[in-house]
PDB file of C-alpha atoms in Angstrom:
ATOM      1  CA  VAL A  83      21.496 -10.666  16.312  1.00  0.00           C
ATOM      2  CA  GLY A  84      18.418 -11.878  18.166  1.00  0.00           C
ATOM      3  CA  SER A  85      16.684 -10.089  21.022  1.00  0.00           C
ATOM      4  CA  ASP A  86      18.631 -12.252  23.493  1.00  0.00           C
ATOM      5  CA  GLY A  87      21.999 -11.351  21.942  1.00  0.00           C
ATOM      6  CA  ASP A  88      22.485 -14.640  20.100  1.00  0.00           C
ATOM      7  CA  ILE A  89      23.850 -14.447  16.557  1.00  0.00           C
ATOM      8  CA  ILE A  90      21.654 -16.210  13.995  1.00  0.00           C
ATOM      9  CA  GLU A  91      22.600 -16.435  10.309  1.00  0.00           C
ATOM     10  CA  PHE A  92      19.596 -16.791   8.022  1.00  0.00           C
ATOM     11  CA  VAL A  93      19.526 -17.922   4.400  1.00  0.00           C
ATOM     12  CA  GLY A  94      16.506 -17.309   2.247  1.00  0.00           C
ATOM     13  CA  LEU A  95      14.674 -16.970  -1.020  1.00  0.00           C
ATOM     14  CA  VAL A  96      11.544 -15.512  -2.567  1.00  0.00           C
ATOM     15  CA  ASP A  97       8.938 -18.094  -3.580  1.00  0.00           C
ATOM     16  CA  SER A  98       5.318 -17.598  -4.648  1.00  0.00           C
ATOM     17  CA  GLY A  99       5.397 -13.958  -3.536  1.00  0.00           C
ATOM     18  CA  GLU A 100       6.694 -14.777  -0.042  1.00  0.00           C
ATOM     19  CA  MET A 101      10.148 -14.086   1.343  1.00  0.00           C
ATOM     20  CA  ARG A 102      11.295 -17.123   3.359  1.00  0.00           C
ATOM     21  CA  PHE A 103      14.321 -17.470   5.611  1.00  0.00           C
ATOM     22  CA  SER A 104      15.669 -20.346   7.682  1.00  0.00           C
ATOM     23  CA  ALA A 105      18.499 -20.766  10.172  1.00  0.00           C
ATOM     24  CA  ALA A 106      20.089 -23.370  12.388  1.00  0.00           C
ATOM     25  CA  SER A 107      21.427 -22.239  15.754  1.00  0.00           C
ATOM     26  CA  TRP A 108      22.136 -23.343  19.324  1.00  0.00           C
ATOM     27  CA  THR A 109      20.848 -22.319  22.717  1.00  0.00           C
ATOM     28  CA  ALA A 110      23.194 -21.032  25.419  1.00  0.00           C
ATOM     29  CA  THR A 111      23.376 -24.623  26.737  1.00  0.00           C
ATOM     30  CA  GLY A 112      24.351 -25.999  23.298  1.00  0.00           C
ATOM     31  CA  GLU A 113      20.995 -27.449  22.268  1.00  0.00           C
ATOM     32  CA  PRO A 114      20.346 -27.146  18.500  1.00  0.00           C
ATOM     33  CA  PHE A 115      17.224 -25.500  17.127  1.00  0.00           C
ATOM     34  CA  PHE A 116      15.895 -24.273  13.787  1.00  0.00           C
ATOM     35  CA  ARG A 117      14.067 -21.054  12.966  1.00  0.00           C
ATOM     36  CA  ARG A 118      11.885 -20.113  10.003  1.00  0.00           C
ATOM     37  CA  LEU A 119      10.743 -16.599   9.096  1.00  0.00           C
ATOM     38  CA  THR A 120       8.162 -15.930   6.413  1.00  0.00           C
ATOM     39  CA  PHE A 121       7.218 -12.473   5.161  1.00  0.00           C
ATOM     40  CA  SER A 122       4.095 -12.381   3.001  1.00  0.00           C
ATOM     41  CA  PRO A 123       2.038  -9.527   1.552  1.00  0.00           C
ATOM     42  CA  ARG A 124      -1.617  -9.141   2.585  1.00  0.00           C
ATOM     43  CA  ARG A 125      -4.100  -6.921   0.752  1.00  0.00           C
ATOM     44  CA  ASP A 126      -6.830  -5.356   2.852  1.00  0.00           C
ATOM     45  CA  GLY A 127      -9.092  -2.689   1.380  1.00  0.00           C
ATOM     46  CA  GLY A 128      -6.463  -1.484  -1.085  1.00  0.00           C
ATOM     47  CA  VAL A 129      -3.725  -1.377   1.563  1.00  0.00           C
ATOM     48  CA  THR A 130      -0.781  -3.753   1.367  1.00  0.00           C
ATOM     49  CA  LYS A 131       0.262  -5.084   4.754  1.00  0.00           C
ATOM     50  CA  VAL A 132       3.065  -7.526   5.530  1.00  0.00           C
ATOM     51  CA  ARG A 133       2.728 -10.591   7.733  1.00  0.00           C
ATOM     52  CA  GLN A 134       5.853 -11.835   9.541  1.00  0.00           C
ATOM     53  CA  LEU A 135       5.533 -15.381  10.829  1.00  0.00           C
ATOM     54  CA  GLY A 136       8.295 -16.704  13.091  1.00  0.00           C
ATOM     55  CA  GLU A 137       8.486 -20.430  13.807  1.00  0.00           C
ATOM     56  CA  ILE A 138      10.889 -22.596  15.822  1.00  0.00           C
ATOM     57  CA  SER A 139      11.749 -26.305  15.864  1.00  0.00           C
ATOM     58  CA  LYS A 140      13.525 -28.079  18.690  1.00  0.00           C
ATOM     59  CA  ASP A 141      13.265 -31.575  17.175  1.00  0.00           C
ATOM     60  CA  GLY A 142      15.648 -31.270  14.254  1.00  0.00           C
ATOM     61  CA  GLY A 143      13.158 -29.565  11.946  1.00  0.00           C
ATOM     62  CA  ARG A 144      10.520 -32.289  12.001  1.00  0.00           C
ATOM     63  CA  THR A 145       7.879 -30.024  13.550  1.00  0.00           C
ATOM     64  CA  PHE A 146       7.627 -26.257  13.995  1.00  0.00           C
ATOM     65  CA  VAL A 147       5.586 -24.155  16.410  1.00  0.00           C
ATOM     66  CA  VAL A 148       4.692 -20.492  16.019  1.00  0.00           C
ATOM     67  CA  GLU A 149       6.886 -18.139  18.077  1.00  0.00           C
ATOM     68  CA  TYR A 150       5.147 -14.992  16.863  1.00  0.00           C
ATOM     69  CA  ASP A 151       2.771 -13.809  14.144  1.00  0.00           C
ATOM     70  CA  LEU A 152       3.024 -10.088  13.356  1.00  0.00           C
ATOM     71  CA  LEU A 153       1.210  -7.817  10.903  1.00  0.00           C
ATOM     72  CA  TYR A 154       2.915  -4.659   9.660  1.00  0.00           C
ATOM     73  CA  VAL A 155       0.555  -1.870   8.578  1.00  0.00           C
ATOM     74  CA  PRO A 156       1.724   1.278   6.748  1.00  0.00           C
ATOM     75  CA  ARG A 157       1.603   4.318   9.019  1.00  0.00           C
ATOM     76  CA  ALA A 158      -0.818   6.178   6.722  1.00  0.00           C
ATOM     77  CA  ALA A 159      -3.197   3.208   6.750  1.00  0.00           C
ATOM     78  CA  SER A 160      -3.070   2.827  10.533  1.00  0.00           C
ATOM     79  CA  ALA A 161      -3.648   6.576  11.039  1.00  0.00           C
ATOM     80  CA  LYS A 162      -6.858   6.383   8.990  1.00  0.00           C
ATOM     81  CA  ARG A 163      -8.269   3.852  11.479  1.00  0.00           C
ATOM     82  CA  GLU A 164      -7.668   6.014  14.561  1.00  0.00           C
TER      83      GLU A 164
END
């Protein structure tokens, strides 16, 4: 369930060390759109972080734009920086 309450069913796979998901869905007005999520590990100074990249397409999957680009940092690693 998305943040707006819409139900989105993703399918995915692991490829080249990245976990990739995709989904087709519709807006509240019935317009189709596609979403891609990619989770990829990032090494930084001996700490493994995870990048989550969310992309959306409103032209049938021909082009995608970034919706968000997040970086997850382990709590112990983030506490060391404070």
